[in-house]
Structure formats: C-alpha cells, structure tokens
C-alpha cells in the first residue's frame, strides 16, 4: 500500500494589490472575429471540394470546442452551433448559410456511410468475383451500385478523421473510470486490447448526429405546425371577409337591378303618356280643321246669297 498524499499547503495570507489585466483568450477572439453580419449574400449551387473540406474542418473544431468542459455558458442548441460553423466558413472563404451547412453535412454522412458499407462488405466477402473498389469505378458504375457519384478521397479521409476523433472523445471518459467495487490493485491490466477499428466511430457518430438532426427536425416540425395553424387561421379570416364582401356585392347588384327596373317602368309610363297626349292633340286638331272648313263653307254660301 502506498502512503497517502500529504495535504495541500494552506493558502497564503498575504494580500497583494494587482492591476486588472484584460486577458484575451482564444475563445473570446474567435467569438469577436466570427460575428455574423446582418446581411449576407449566400452562395448557391454545387459545393466545391475546398468548401466541403472547410465545412468538415469547421465541424471538427466545433466538436472539439463543445467537448471541452465549460462552466461559463450552458450547452447551446443546434441552431447556434451551426451559426458558429457558418461564421467559421465565412472567415475561410466558404460563403454558405447555416442551413446549407447542416444539409450538406447530413448528405456527407449519408454518402460516407454508403461508401464505407460498400467497401467493408465487399472486402470481407469470400466471393470468387474480383472486387471492384469504389475509387476505381466510373460514374455510371457508381450509379448502378446506388453509390454517390462525387465522393472524393480527400473528403472521405477528412470525414473519417472527424468521426474517429469524435468517437475517441466520447469513449475517453469511460476508459478512465475504474469500478468502485474493486481496489486499484485488483483491477486487471488488459494489455491485449485491440485498437478501435475505423468502422466503429461511424455508428456512434452517426447516431449522435442523427439524434441531433432528429431534435432539429422536431423543432422544425413544431415551428411548421405553428406556422400552419397561423396560416389556417389567416385563411379562415380571409375566407370570412371574402364571403362578406361577395354577399355585399350581390346585395348591391340586386339593388341596382331593382333601380334599373324601376327606371325602365317609369320610362315606359312616360312614353305611354306622351303617345296619349299626341293622339289627343291630333284628334283635337282634326276636329278644329273640320269646324274651320264648315265655317268657311257657310261664309261662302252667305256671300253668294247676298250677291
């Protein structure tokens, strides 16, 4: 049994006056340099190999940053993490948004898993046919095997390195925790442990990334449901307003139709009255002409009688 360690010395009772120093740590410098601009013009289209490698490097640094124990700030949600990755990419010439980075990372993991499964399954199989490696395939051959057509060796190795580092970081706390039921002398020394294979980190990392993507998908689904509810309520209000407007338009149209019918009826009455007046005037004129001709004839007859 080893002797117990001596207790630490008591703290010094001397008090010294120090001037406050403004110490700038790397975390503060990275936080100050990678501030998000309010208006960014994001690049669209296909990703280049350099942009993809920059994204993988940003994801590796973010994993290392989050793996460090920090008591100053709690764990940040996935949205802020991908914002940090976006800022890193912008500082290194990859002008992509956080949503583009998140989608690209999910696609990279999916393509990496397909290539890794193909390589491992065919390398372990005892088939008599010659094995055609993914890296020696043409583009149409990769399509026939349902494999990604644009996976480069640099991207594959970078992804493998990131996932291996993440697995080692996750397994490190468990390897250094001894069992409390045994003393340090009774713990067996395992010297024949094999190093972890390359295929192992992918499952754990993919599970953690899939859990992160599932949580982000749950948040997205909640926000989508809220948006759908808001849109539905606005549609109902718009439909009610539209129905009231159509109803008022129909009522106004009916009123205008009634007014037009009344005006037409009045016009017909006026025309009938005018025709009646014309007929009566003509009758009176004929009677007056008849009386006038009779008077003229009687006047002529009296004149002949006098002569």
PDB file of C-alpha atoms in Angstrom:
ATOM      1  CA  UNK A   1       0.000   0.000   0.000  1.00  0.00           C
ATOM      2  CA  UNK A   2       1.307   3.427  -0.895  1.00  0.00           C
ATOM      3  CA  UNK A   3       1.455   6.218   1.653  1.00  0.00           C
ATOM      4  CA  UNK A   4      -1.338   8.785   1.425  1.00  0.00           C
ATOM      5  CA  UNK A   5      -0.506  12.061  -0.205  1.00  0.00           C
ATOM      6  CA  UNK A   6       0.213  14.981   2.167  1.00  0.00           C
ATOM      7  CA  UNK A   7      -2.494  17.613   2.434  1.00  0.00           C
ATOM      8  CA  UNK A   8      -2.096  20.700   0.262  1.00  0.00           C
ATOM      9  CA  UNK A   9      -0.442  23.732   1.912  1.00  0.00           C
ATOM     10  CA  UNK A  10      -2.765  26.372   3.358  1.00  0.00           C
ATOM     11  CA  UNK A  11      -3.399  29.425   1.232  1.00  0.00           C
ATOM     12  CA  UNK A  12      -1.150  32.397   1.774  1.00  0.00           C
ATOM     13  CA  UNK A  13      -2.454  35.187   3.968  1.00  0.00           C
ATOM     14  CA  UNK A  14      -0.504  37.929   2.203  1.00  0.00           C
ATOM     15  CA  UNK A  15      -2.600  40.244   0.115  1.00  0.00           C
ATOM     16  CA  UNK A  16      -1.147  41.834  -2.965  1.00  0.00           C
ATOM     17  CA  UNK A  17      -2.708  44.584  -4.959  1.00  0.00           C
ATOM     18  CA  UNK A  18      -2.838  43.774  -8.643  1.00  0.00           C
ATOM     19  CA  UNK A  19      -3.948  45.930 -11.502  1.00  0.00           C
ATOM     20  CA  UNK A  20      -6.775  44.344 -13.530  1.00  0.00           C
ATOM     21  CA  UNK A  21      -5.490  42.820 -16.745  1.00  0.00           C
ATOM     22  CA  UNK A  22      -7.573  42.464 -19.880  1.00  0.00           C
ATOM     23  CA  UNK A  23      -6.724  38.925 -20.937  1.00  0.00           C
ATOM     24  CA  UNK A  24      -7.972  37.935 -24.369  1.00  0.00           C
ATOM     25  CA  UNK A  25      -8.459  34.213 -24.675  1.00  0.00           C
ATOM     26  CA  UNK A  26      -8.737  32.339 -27.988  1.00  0.00           C
ATOM     27  CA  UNK A  27     -12.417  31.739 -27.321  1.00  0.00           C
ATOM     28  CA  UNK A  28     -13.081  35.459 -26.997  1.00  0.00           C
ATOM     29  CA  UNK A  29     -11.046  36.244 -30.073  1.00  0.00           C
ATOM     30  CA  UNK A  30     -12.883  33.655 -32.100  1.00  0.00           C
ATOM     31  CA  UNK A  31     -16.194  34.940 -30.800  1.00  0.00           C
ATOM     32  CA  UNK A  32     -15.298  38.514 -31.666  1.00  0.00           C
ATOM     33  CA  UNK A  33     -13.821  37.795 -35.056  1.00  0.00           C
ATOM     34  CA  UNK A  34     -16.594  35.473 -36.171  1.00  0.00           C
ATOM     35  CA  UNK A  35     -19.542  37.786 -35.699  1.00  0.00           C
ATOM     36  CA  UNK A  36     -22.394  37.270 -38.041  1.00  0.00           C
ATOM     37  CA  UNK A  37     -23.084  40.040 -40.499  1.00  0.00           C
ATOM     38  CA  UNK A  38     -26.695  41.255 -40.665  1.00  0.00           C
ATOM     39  CA  UNK A  39     -26.920  40.992 -44.442  1.00  0.00           C
ATOM     40  CA  UNK A  40     -25.031  38.189 -46.146  1.00  0.00           C
ATOM     41  CA  UNK A  41     -25.286  37.120 -49.742  1.00  0.00           C
ATOM     42  CA  UNK A  42     -25.014  33.347 -49.581  1.00  0.00           C
ATOM     43  CA  UNK A  43     -23.545  31.374 -52.424  1.00  0.00           C
ATOM     44  CA  UNK A  44     -25.785  28.861 -54.152  1.00  0.00           C
ATOM     45  CA  UNK A  45     -25.149  25.890 -56.368  1.00  0.00           C
ATOM     46  CA  UNK A  46     -22.909  22.859 -56.031  1.00  0.00           C
ATOM     47  CA  UNK A  47     -20.264  22.672 -53.327  1.00  0.00           C
ATOM     48  CA  UNK A  48     -16.626  22.656 -54.337  1.00  0.00           C
ATOM     49  CA  UNK A  49     -14.109  20.303 -52.729  1.00  0.00           C
ATOM     50  CA  UNK A  50     -12.451  23.223 -50.931  1.00  0.00           C
ATOM     51  CA  UNK A  51     -15.791  24.353 -49.477  1.00  0.00           C
ATOM     52  CA  UNK A  52     -16.563  20.795 -48.369  1.00  0.00           C
ATOM     53  CA  UNK A  53     -13.179  20.438 -46.657  1.00  0.00           C
ATOM     54  CA  UNK A  54     -13.707  23.806 -44.944  1.00  0.00           C
ATOM     55  CA  UNK A  55     -17.094  22.611 -43.653  1.00  0.00           C
ATOM     56  CA  UNK A  56     -15.566  19.368 -42.347  1.00  0.00           C
ATOM     57  CA  UNK A  57     -12.813  21.317 -40.586  1.00  0.00           C
ATOM     58  CA  UNK A  58     -15.401  23.636 -39.030  1.00  0.00           C
ATOM     59  CA  UNK A  59     -17.415  20.639 -37.795  1.00  0.00           C
ATOM     60  CA  UNK A  60     -14.291  19.060 -36.287  1.00  0.00           C
ATOM     61  CA  UNK A  61     -13.364  22.282 -34.480  1.00  0.00           C
ATOM     62  CA  UNK A  62     -16.936  22.674 -33.263  1.00  0.00           C
ATOM     63  CA  UNK A  63     -16.903  19.130 -31.856  1.00  0.00           C
ATOM     64  CA  UNK A  64     -13.626  19.840 -30.075  1.00  0.00           C
ATOM     65  CA  UNK A  65     -14.969  23.145 -28.790  1.00  0.00           C
ATOM     66  CA  UNK A  66     -18.118  21.533 -27.415  1.00  0.00           C
ATOM     67  CA  UNK A  67     -16.202  18.597 -25.922  1.00  0.00           C
ATOM     68  CA  UNK A  68     -14.182  20.892 -23.657  1.00  0.00           C
ATOM     69  CA  UNK A  69     -15.706  21.331 -20.166  1.00  0.00           C
ATOM     70  CA  UNK A  70     -17.081  24.834 -19.827  1.00  0.00           C
ATOM     71  CA  UNK A  71     -18.956  26.265 -16.852  1.00  0.00           C
ATOM     72  CA  UNK A  72     -19.302  29.782 -18.215  1.00  0.00           C
ATOM     73  CA  UNK A  73     -22.026  29.038 -20.731  1.00  0.00           C
ATOM     74  CA  UNK A  74     -24.507  26.149 -20.921  1.00  0.00           C
ATOM     75  CA  UNK A  75     -24.792  23.854 -23.890  1.00  0.00           C
ATOM     76  CA  UNK A  76     -26.020  25.732 -26.904  1.00  0.00           C
ATOM     77  CA  UNK A  77     -28.782  24.474 -29.177  1.00  0.00           C
ATOM     78  CA  UNK A  78     -28.087  23.127 -32.615  1.00  0.00           C
ATOM     79  CA  UNK A  79     -29.081  26.348 -34.338  1.00  0.00           C
ATOM     80  CA  UNK A  80     -26.353  28.371 -32.557  1.00  0.00           C
ATOM     81  CA  UNK A  81     -23.807  25.625 -33.191  1.00  0.00           C
ATOM     82  CA  UNK A  82     -24.456  25.721 -36.915  1.00  0.00           C
ATOM     83  CA  UNK A  83     -24.283  29.515 -36.767  1.00  0.00           C
ATOM     84  CA  UNK A  84     -20.782  29.159 -35.321  1.00  0.00           C
ATOM     85  CA  UNK A  85     -19.899  26.808 -38.177  1.00  0.00           C
ATOM     86  CA  UNK A  86     -21.319  29.294 -40.686  1.00  0.00           C
ATOM     87  CA  UNK A  87     -19.164  32.078 -39.227  1.00  0.00           C
ATOM     88  CA  UNK A  88     -16.063  29.872 -39.411  1.00  0.00           C
ATOM     89  CA  UNK A  89     -16.809  29.001 -43.034  1.00  0.00           C
ATOM     90  CA  UNK A  90     -17.286  32.669 -43.888  1.00  0.00           C
ATOM     91  CA  UNK A  91     -13.941  33.534 -42.310  1.00  0.00           C
ATOM     92  CA  UNK A  92     -12.301  30.898 -44.531  1.00  0.00           C
ATOM     93  CA  UNK A  93     -13.923  31.744 -47.865  1.00  0.00           C
ATOM     94  CA  UNK A  94     -16.932  29.391 -47.792  1.00  0.00           C
ATOM     95  CA  UNK A  95     -19.922  31.709 -48.139  1.00  0.00           C
ATOM     96  CA  UNK A  96     -22.706  29.339 -47.138  1.00  0.00           C
ATOM     97  CA  UNK A  97     -25.577  29.661 -44.656  1.00  0.00           C
ATOM     98  CA  UNK A  98     -26.060  27.547 -41.555  1.00  0.00           C
ATOM     99  CA  UNK A  99     -28.964  25.684 -43.169  1.00  0.00           C
ATOM    100  CA  UNK A 100     -26.824  24.895 -46.201  1.00  0.00           C
ATOM    101  CA  UNK A 101     -24.019  23.660 -43.925  1.00  0.00           C
ATOM    102  CA  UNK A 102     -26.421  21.468 -41.946  1.00  0.00           C
ATOM    103  CA  UNK A 103     -27.949  19.937 -45.074  1.00  0.00           C
ATOM    104  CA  UNK A 104     -24.542  19.399 -46.655  1.00  0.00           C
ATOM    105  CA  UNK A 105     -23.249  17.684 -43.501  1.00  0.00           C
ATOM    106  CA  UNK A 106     -26.226  15.304 -43.459  1.00  0.00           C
ATOM    107  CA  UNK A 107     -25.633  14.482 -47.127  1.00  0.00           C
ATOM    108  CA  UNK A 108     -21.926  13.898 -46.475  1.00  0.00           C
ATOM    109  CA  UNK A 109     -22.687  11.479 -43.630  1.00  0.00           C
ATOM    110  CA  UNK A 110     -25.168   9.588 -45.792  1.00  0.00           C
ATOM    111  CA  UNK A 111     -22.717   9.305 -48.703  1.00  0.00           C
ATOM    112  CA  UNK A 112     -19.871   8.345 -46.363  1.00  0.00           C
ATOM    113  CA  UNK A 113     -21.974   5.579 -44.828  1.00  0.00           C
ATOM    114  CA  UNK A 114     -22.846   4.152 -48.245  1.00  0.00           C
ATOM    115  CA  UNK A 115     -19.226   4.110 -49.409  1.00  0.00           C
ATOM    116  CA  UNK A 116     -17.966   2.645 -46.124  1.00  0.00           C
ATOM    117  CA  UNK A 117     -20.588  -0.111 -46.118  1.00  0.00           C
ATOM    118  CA  UNK A 118     -19.809  -0.992 -49.717  1.00  0.00           C
ATOM    119  CA  UNK A 119     -16.066  -1.134 -49.131  1.00  0.00           C
ATOM    120  CA  UNK A 120     -16.324  -3.126 -45.888  1.00  0.00           C
ATOM    121  CA  UNK A 121     -18.977  -5.594 -47.114  1.00  0.00           C
ATOM    122  CA  UNK A 122     -17.169  -6.426 -50.338  1.00  0.00           C
ATOM    123  CA  UNK A 123     -13.747  -6.609 -48.712  1.00  0.00           C
ATOM    124  CA  UNK A 124     -14.991  -9.106 -46.091  1.00  0.00           C
ATOM    125  CA  UNK A 125     -16.955 -11.262 -48.525  1.00  0.00           C
ATOM    126  CA  UNK A 126     -15.410 -14.506 -49.777  1.00  0.00           C
ATOM    127  CA  UNK A 127     -16.681 -14.126 -53.319  1.00  0.00           C
ATOM    128  CA  UNK A 128     -14.819 -15.544 -56.294  1.00  0.00           C
ATOM    129  CA  UNK A 129     -15.590 -12.488 -58.406  1.00  0.00           C
ATOM    130  CA  UNK A 130     -12.943  -9.763 -58.423  1.00  0.00           C
ATOM    131  CA  UNK A 131     -13.782  -6.886 -56.118  1.00  0.00           C
ATOM    132  CA  UNK A 132     -14.250  -3.525 -57.828  1.00  0.00           C
ATOM    133  CA  UNK A 133     -13.313  -0.766 -55.425  1.00  0.00           C
ATOM    134  CA  UNK A 134     -15.386   2.364 -55.220  1.00  0.00           C
ATOM    135  CA  UNK A 135     -12.386   4.538 -56.061  1.00  0.00           C
ATOM    136  CA  UNK A 136     -11.737   2.668 -59.310  1.00  0.00           C
ATOM    137  CA  UNK A 137     -15.346   2.900 -60.523  1.00  0.00           C
ATOM    138  CA  UNK A 138     -16.615   5.168 -63.232  1.00  0.00           C
ATOM    139  CA  UNK A 139     -19.533   7.494 -62.680  1.00  0.00           C
ATOM    140  CA  UNK A 140     -22.103   5.225 -64.342  1.00  0.00           C
ATOM    141  CA  UNK A 141     -20.828   2.209 -62.374  1.00  0.00           C
ATOM    142  CA  UNK A 142     -21.363   4.063 -59.102  1.00  0.00           C
ATOM    143  CA  UNK A 143     -24.910   4.829 -60.164  1.00  0.00           C
ATOM    144  CA  UNK A 144     -25.545   1.155 -60.904  1.00  0.00           C
ATOM    145  CA  UNK A 145     -24.446   0.235 -57.354  1.00  0.00           C
ATOM    146  CA  UNK A 146     -26.589   3.028 -55.849  1.00  0.00           C
ATOM    147  CA  UNK A 147     -23.494   4.832 -54.586  1.00  0.00           C
ATOM    148  CA  UNK A 148     -22.682   8.552 -54.501  1.00  0.00           C
ATOM    149  CA  UNK A 149     -21.050   9.655 -57.725  1.00  0.00           C
ATOM    150  CA  UNK A 150     -18.967  12.586 -56.485  1.00  0.00           C
ATOM    151  CA  UNK A 151     -17.277  11.389 -53.275  1.00  0.00           C
ATOM    152  CA  UNK A 152     -13.578  12.267 -53.397  1.00  0.00           C
ATOM    153  CA  UNK A 153     -10.836  10.503 -51.390  1.00  0.00           C
ATOM    154  CA  UNK A 154      -9.894  13.756 -49.641  1.00  0.00           C
ATOM    155  CA  UNK A 155     -13.447  14.271 -48.389  1.00  0.00           C
ATOM    156  CA  UNK A 156     -13.741  10.618 -47.331  1.00  0.00           C
ATOM    157  CA  UNK A 157     -10.498  10.727 -45.336  1.00  0.00           C
ATOM    158  CA  UNK A 158     -11.456  14.043 -43.723  1.00  0.00           C
ATOM    159  CA  UNK A 159     -14.848  12.659 -42.668  1.00  0.00           C
ATOM    160  CA  UNK A 160     -13.227   9.506 -41.334  1.00  0.00           C
ATOM    161  CA  UNK A 161     -10.795  11.594 -39.283  1.00  0.00           C
ATOM    162  CA  UNK A 162     -13.593  13.743 -37.814  1.00  0.00           C
ATOM    163  CA  UNK A 163     -15.711  10.742 -36.853  1.00  0.00           C
ATOM    164  CA  UNK A 164     -12.690   8.925 -35.375  1.00  0.00           C
ATOM    165  CA  UNK A 165     -11.821  11.952 -33.245  1.00  0.00           C
ATOM    166  CA  UNK A 166     -15.402  12.264 -32.073  1.00  0.00           C
ATOM    167  CA  UNK A 167     -15.562   8.609 -31.060  1.00  0.00           C
ATOM    168  CA  UNK A 168     -12.281   8.840 -29.161  1.00  0.00           C
ATOM    169  CA  UNK A 169     -13.570  11.923 -27.340  1.00  0.00           C
ATOM    170  CA  UNK A 170     -16.791  10.146 -26.390  1.00  0.00           C
ATOM    171  CA  UNK A 171     -15.041   6.964 -25.239  1.00  0.00           C
ATOM    172  CA  UNK A 172     -12.251   8.695 -23.305  1.00  0.00           C
ATOM    173  CA  UNK A 173     -14.255   9.426 -20.090  1.00  0.00           C
ATOM    174  CA  UNK A 174     -15.468   5.807 -19.919  1.00  0.00           C
ATOM    175  CA  UNK A 175     -11.988   4.326 -20.285  1.00  0.00           C
ATOM    176  CA  UNK A 176     -10.587   6.230 -17.287  1.00  0.00           C
ATOM    177  CA  UNK A 177     -13.376   5.409 -14.811  1.00  0.00           C
ATOM    178  CA  UNK A 178     -12.428   2.363 -12.602  1.00  0.00           C
ATOM    179  CA  UNK A 179     -15.017   0.262 -10.833  1.00  0.00           C
ATOM    180  CA  UNK A 180     -15.749   1.280  -7.229  1.00  0.00           C
ATOM    181  CA  UNK A 181     -16.212  -2.330  -6.113  1.00  0.00           C
ATOM    182  CA  UNK A 182     -12.550  -3.156  -6.746  1.00  0.00           C
ATOM    183  CA  UNK A 183      -9.397  -1.570  -5.468  1.00  0.00           C
ATOM    184  CA  UNK A 184      -6.757  -0.287  -7.894  1.00  0.00           C
ATOM    185  CA  UNK A 185      -4.583  -3.320  -7.111  1.00  0.00           C
ATOM    186  CA  UNK A 186      -7.391  -5.743  -8.024  1.00  0.00           C
ATOM    187  CA  UNK A 187      -8.130  -4.148 -11.381  1.00  0.00           C
ATOM    188  CA  UNK A 188      -6.882  -6.415 -14.177  1.00  0.00           C
ATOM    189  CA  UNK A 189      -4.443  -4.983 -16.642  1.00  0.00           C
ATOM    190  CA  UNK A 190      -5.602  -5.562 -20.191  1.00  0.00           C
ATOM    191  CA  UNK A 191      -2.642  -5.363 -22.479  1.00  0.00           C
ATOM    192  CA  UNK A 192      -4.153  -7.275 -25.365  1.00  0.00           C
ATOM    193  CA  UNK A 193      -6.789  -4.719 -26.254  1.00  0.00           C
ATOM    194  CA  UNK A 194      -7.078  -4.170 -29.963  1.00  0.00           C
ATOM    195  CA  UNK A 195      -7.222  -0.594 -31.256  1.00  0.00           C
ATOM    196  CA  UNK A 196     -10.660   0.552 -32.394  1.00  0.00           C
ATOM    197  CA  UNK A 197     -11.422  -0.134 -35.992  1.00  0.00           C
ATOM    198  CA  UNK A 198     -12.198   2.587 -38.472  1.00  0.00           C
ATOM    199  CA  UNK A 199     -15.751   1.379 -38.980  1.00  0.00           C
ATOM    200  CA  UNK A 200     -16.685   1.704 -35.300  1.00  0.00           C
ATOM    201  CA  UNK A 201     -16.777   5.501 -34.959  1.00  0.00           C
ATOM    202  CA  UNK A 202     -19.204   5.885 -37.748  1.00  0.00           C
ATOM    203  CA  UNK A 203     -22.084   4.209 -35.944  1.00  0.00           C
ATOM    204  CA  UNK A 204     -21.781   6.241 -32.748  1.00  0.00           C
ATOM    205  CA  UNK A 205     -21.143   9.472 -34.549  1.00  0.00           C
ATOM    206  CA  UNK A 206     -23.966   8.865 -36.943  1.00  0.00           C
ATOM    207  CA  UNK A 207     -26.274   8.024 -34.056  1.00  0.00           C
ATOM    208  CA  UNK A 208     -25.336  11.234 -32.247  1.00  0.00           C
ATOM    209  CA  UNK A 209     -25.661  13.248 -35.439  1.00  0.00           C
ATOM    210  CA  UNK A 210     -28.943  11.526 -36.231  1.00  0.00           C
ATOM    211  CA  UNK A 211     -30.214  12.360 -32.735  1.00  0.00           C
ATOM    212  CA  UNK A 212     -29.165  15.952 -33.273  1.00  0.00           C
ATOM    213  CA  UNK A 213     -30.893  16.042 -36.643  1.00  0.00           C
ATOM    214  CA  UNK A 214     -33.987  14.400 -35.112  1.00  0.00           C
ATOM    215  CA  UNK A 215     -34.119  17.070 -32.396  1.00  0.00           C
ATOM    216  CA  UNK A 216     -33.733  19.784 -35.006  1.00  0.00           C
ATOM    217  CA  UNK A 217     -36.421  18.078 -37.102  1.00  0.00           C
ATOM    218  CA  UNK A 218     -38.725  18.021 -34.061  1.00  0.00           C
ATOM    219  CA  UNK A 219     -38.148  21.734 -33.556  1.00  0.00           C
ATOM    220  CA  UNK A 220     -38.748  22.324 -37.248  1.00  0.00           C
ATOM    221  CA  UNK A 221     -41.949  20.262 -37.127  1.00  0.00           C
ATOM    222  CA  UNK A 222     -43.215  22.265 -34.140  1.00  0.00           C
ATOM    223  CA  UNK A 223     -42.475  25.544 -35.865  1.00  0.00           C
ATOM    224  CA  UNK A 224     -44.072  24.227 -39.043  1.00  0.00           C
ATOM    225  CA  UNK A 225     -47.211  23.232 -37.133  1.00  0.00           C
ATOM    226  CA  UNK A 226     -47.370  26.695 -35.575  1.00  0.00           C
ATOM    227  CA  UNK A 227     -46.944  28.282 -38.979  1.00  0.00           C
ATOM    228  CA  UNK A 228     -49.634  26.016 -40.440  1.00  0.00           C
ATOM    229  CA  UNK A 229     -52.013  26.980 -37.638  1.00  0.00           C
ATOM    230  CA  UNK A 230     -51.330  30.663 -38.189  1.00  0.00           C
ATOM    231  CA  UNK A 231     -51.785  30.257 -41.926  1.00  0.00           C
ATOM    232  CA  UNK A 232     -55.020  28.307 -41.361  1.00  0.00           C
ATOM    233  CA  UNK A 233     -56.449  30.982 -39.061  1.00  0.00           C
ATOM    234  CA  UNK A 234     -55.472  33.722 -41.511  1.00  0.00           C
ATOM    235  CA  UNK A 235     -57.079  31.733 -44.342  1.00  0.00           C
ATOM    236  CA  UNK A 236     -60.294  31.378 -42.312  1.00  0.00           C
ATOM    237  CA  UNK A 237     -60.359  35.099 -41.598  1.00  0.00           C
ATOM    238  CA  UNK A 238     -59.695  35.883 -45.241  1.00  0.00           C
ATOM    239  CA  UNK A 239     -62.440  33.468 -46.310  1.00  0.00           C
ATOM    240  CA  UNK A 240     -64.965  35.080 -43.955  1.00  0.00           C
ATOM    241  CA  UNK A 241     -64.029  38.562 -45.180  1.00  0.00           C
ATOM    242  CA  UNK A 242     -64.290  37.368 -48.781  1.00  0.00           C
ATOM    243  CA  UNK A 243     -67.716  35.815 -48.128  1.00  0.00           C
ATOM    244  CA  UNK A 244     -68.985  39.036 -46.558  1.00  0.00           C
ATOM    245  CA  UNK A 245     -67.628  41.042 -49.472  1.00  0.00           C
ATOM    246  CA  UNK A 246     -69.295  38.744 -52.010  1.00  0.00           C
ATOM    247  CA  UNK A 247     -72.564  38.931 -50.094  1.00  0.00           C
ATOM    248  CA  UNK A 248     -72.486  42.729 -50.024  1.00  0.00           C
ATOM    249  CA  UNK A 249     -71.638  42.766 -53.739  1.00  0.00           C
ATOM    250  CA  UNK A 250     -74.623  40.536 -54.501  1.00  0.00           C
ATOM    251  CA  UNK A 251     -76.911  42.757 -52.419  1.00  0.00           C
ATOM    252  CA  UNK A 252     -75.674  45.886 -54.180  1.00  0.00           C
ATOM    253  CA  UNK A 253     -76.118  44.174 -57.524  1.00  0.00           C
ATOM    254  CA  UNK A 254     -79.705  43.247 -56.638  1.00  0.00           C
ATOM    255  CA  UNK A 255     -80.426  46.821 -55.561  1.00  0.00           C
ATOM    256  CA  UNK A 256     -79.013  48.198 -58.789  1.00  0.00           C
ATOM    257  CA  UNK A 257     -81.132  45.738 -60.760  1.00  0.00           C
ATOM    258  CA  UNK A 258     -84.282  46.856 -58.946  1.00  0.00           C
ATOM    259  CA  UNK A 259     -83.433  50.505 -59.554  1.00  0.00           C
ATOM    260  CA  UNK A 260     -82.883  49.818 -63.250  1.00  0.00           C
ATOM    261  CA  UNK A 261     -86.236  48.023 -63.450  1.00  0.00           C
ATOM    262  CA  UNK A 262     -88.000  50.943 -61.761  1.00  0.00           C
ATOM    263  CA  UNK A 263     -86.384  53.416 -64.148  1.00  0.00           C
ATOM    264  CA  UNK A 264     -87.436  51.280 -67.115  1.00  0.00           C
ATOM    265  CA  UNK A 265     -91.003  51.134 -65.813  1.00  0.00           C
ATOM    266  CA  UNK A 266     -91.094  54.909 -65.404  1.00  0.00           C
ATOM    267  CA  UNK A 267     -89.706  55.378 -68.907  1.00  0.00           C
ATOM    268  CA  UNK A 268     -92.473  53.195 -70.354  1.00  0.00           C
ATOM    269  CA  UNK A 269     -95.110  55.149 -68.439  1.00  0.00           C
ATOM    270  CA  UNK A 270     -93.712  58.430 -69.738  1.00  0.00           C
ATOM    271  CA  UNK A 271     -93.729  57.123 -73.303  1.00  0.00           C
ATOM    272  CA  UNK A 272     -97.345  55.949 -72.987  1.00  0.00           C
ATOM    273  CA  UNK A 273     -98.387  59.328 -71.577  1.00  0.00           C
ATOM    274  CA  UNK A 274     -96.607  61.141 -74.379  1.00  0.00           C
ATOM    275  CA  UNK A 275     -98.244  58.941 -77.018  1.00  0.00           C
ATOM    276  CA  UNK A 276    -101.661  59.551 -75.448  1.00  0.00           C
ATOM    277  CA  UNK A 277    -101.081  63.297 -75.494  1.00  0.00           C
ATOM    278  CA  UNK A 278    -100.039  63.118 -79.142  1.00  0.00           C
ATOM    279  CA  UNK A 279    -103.127  61.122 -80.104  1.00  0.00           C
ATOM    280  CA  UNK A 280    -105.424  63.540 -78.257  1.00  0.00           C
ATOM    281  CA  UNK A 281    -103.759  66.539 -79.869  1.00  0.00           C
ATOM    282  CA  UNK A 282    -104.175  65.068 -83.345  1.00  0.00           C
ATOM    283  CA  UNK A 283    -107.864  64.343 -82.671  1.00  0.00           C
ATOM    284  CA  UNK A 284    -108.463  67.899 -81.456  1.00  0.00           C
ATOM    285  CA  UNK A 285    -106.605  69.267 -84.486  1.00  0.00           C
ATOM    286  CA  UNK A 286    -108.772  67.238 -86.880  1.00  0.00           C
ATOM    287  CA  UNK A 287    -111.937  68.440 -85.150  1.00  0.00           C
ATOM    288  CA  UNK A 288    -110.762  72.055 -85.331  1.00  0.00           C
ATOM    289  CA  UNK A 289    -109.939  71.695 -89.021  1.00  0.00           C
ATOM    290  CA  UNK A 290    -113.404  70.223 -89.635  1.00  0.00           C
ATOM    291  CA  UNK A 291    -115.104  73.099 -87.818  1.00  0.00           C
ATOM    292  CA  UNK A 292    -112.975  75.613 -89.700  1.00  0.00           C
ATOM    293  CA  UNK A 293    -113.885  74.134 -93.085  1.00  0.00           C
ATOM    294  CA  UNK A 294    -117.585  74.173 -92.159  1.00  0.00           C
ATOM    295  CA  UNK A 295    -117.361  77.813 -91.142  1.00  0.00           C
ATOM    296  CA  UNK A 296    -115.624  78.702 -94.401  1.00  0.00           C
ATOM    297  CA  UNK A 297    -118.266  76.909 -96.452  1.00  0.00           C
ATOM    298  CA  UNK A 298    -121.087  78.688 -94.607  1.00  0.00           C
ATOM    299  CA  UNK A 299    -119.348  82.015 -95.122  1.00  0.00           C
ATOM    300  CA  UNK A 300    -119.046  81.388 -98.862  1.00  0.00           C
ATOM    301  CA  UNK A 301    -122.688  80.374 -99.075  1.00  0.00           C
ATOM    302  CA  UNK A 302    -123.814  83.567 -97.342  1.00  0.00           C
ATOM    303  CA  UNK A 303    -121.698  85.628 -99.728  1.00  0.00           C
ATOM    304  CA  UNK A 304    -123.340  84.038-102.780  1.00  0.00           C
ATOM    305  CA  UNK A 305    -126.782  84.621-101.313  1.00  0.00           C
ATOM    306  CA  UNK A 306    -126.128  88.331-100.864  1.00  0.00           C
ATOM    307  CA  UNK A 307    -124.992  88.786-104.427  1.00  0.00           C
TER     308      UNK A 307
END
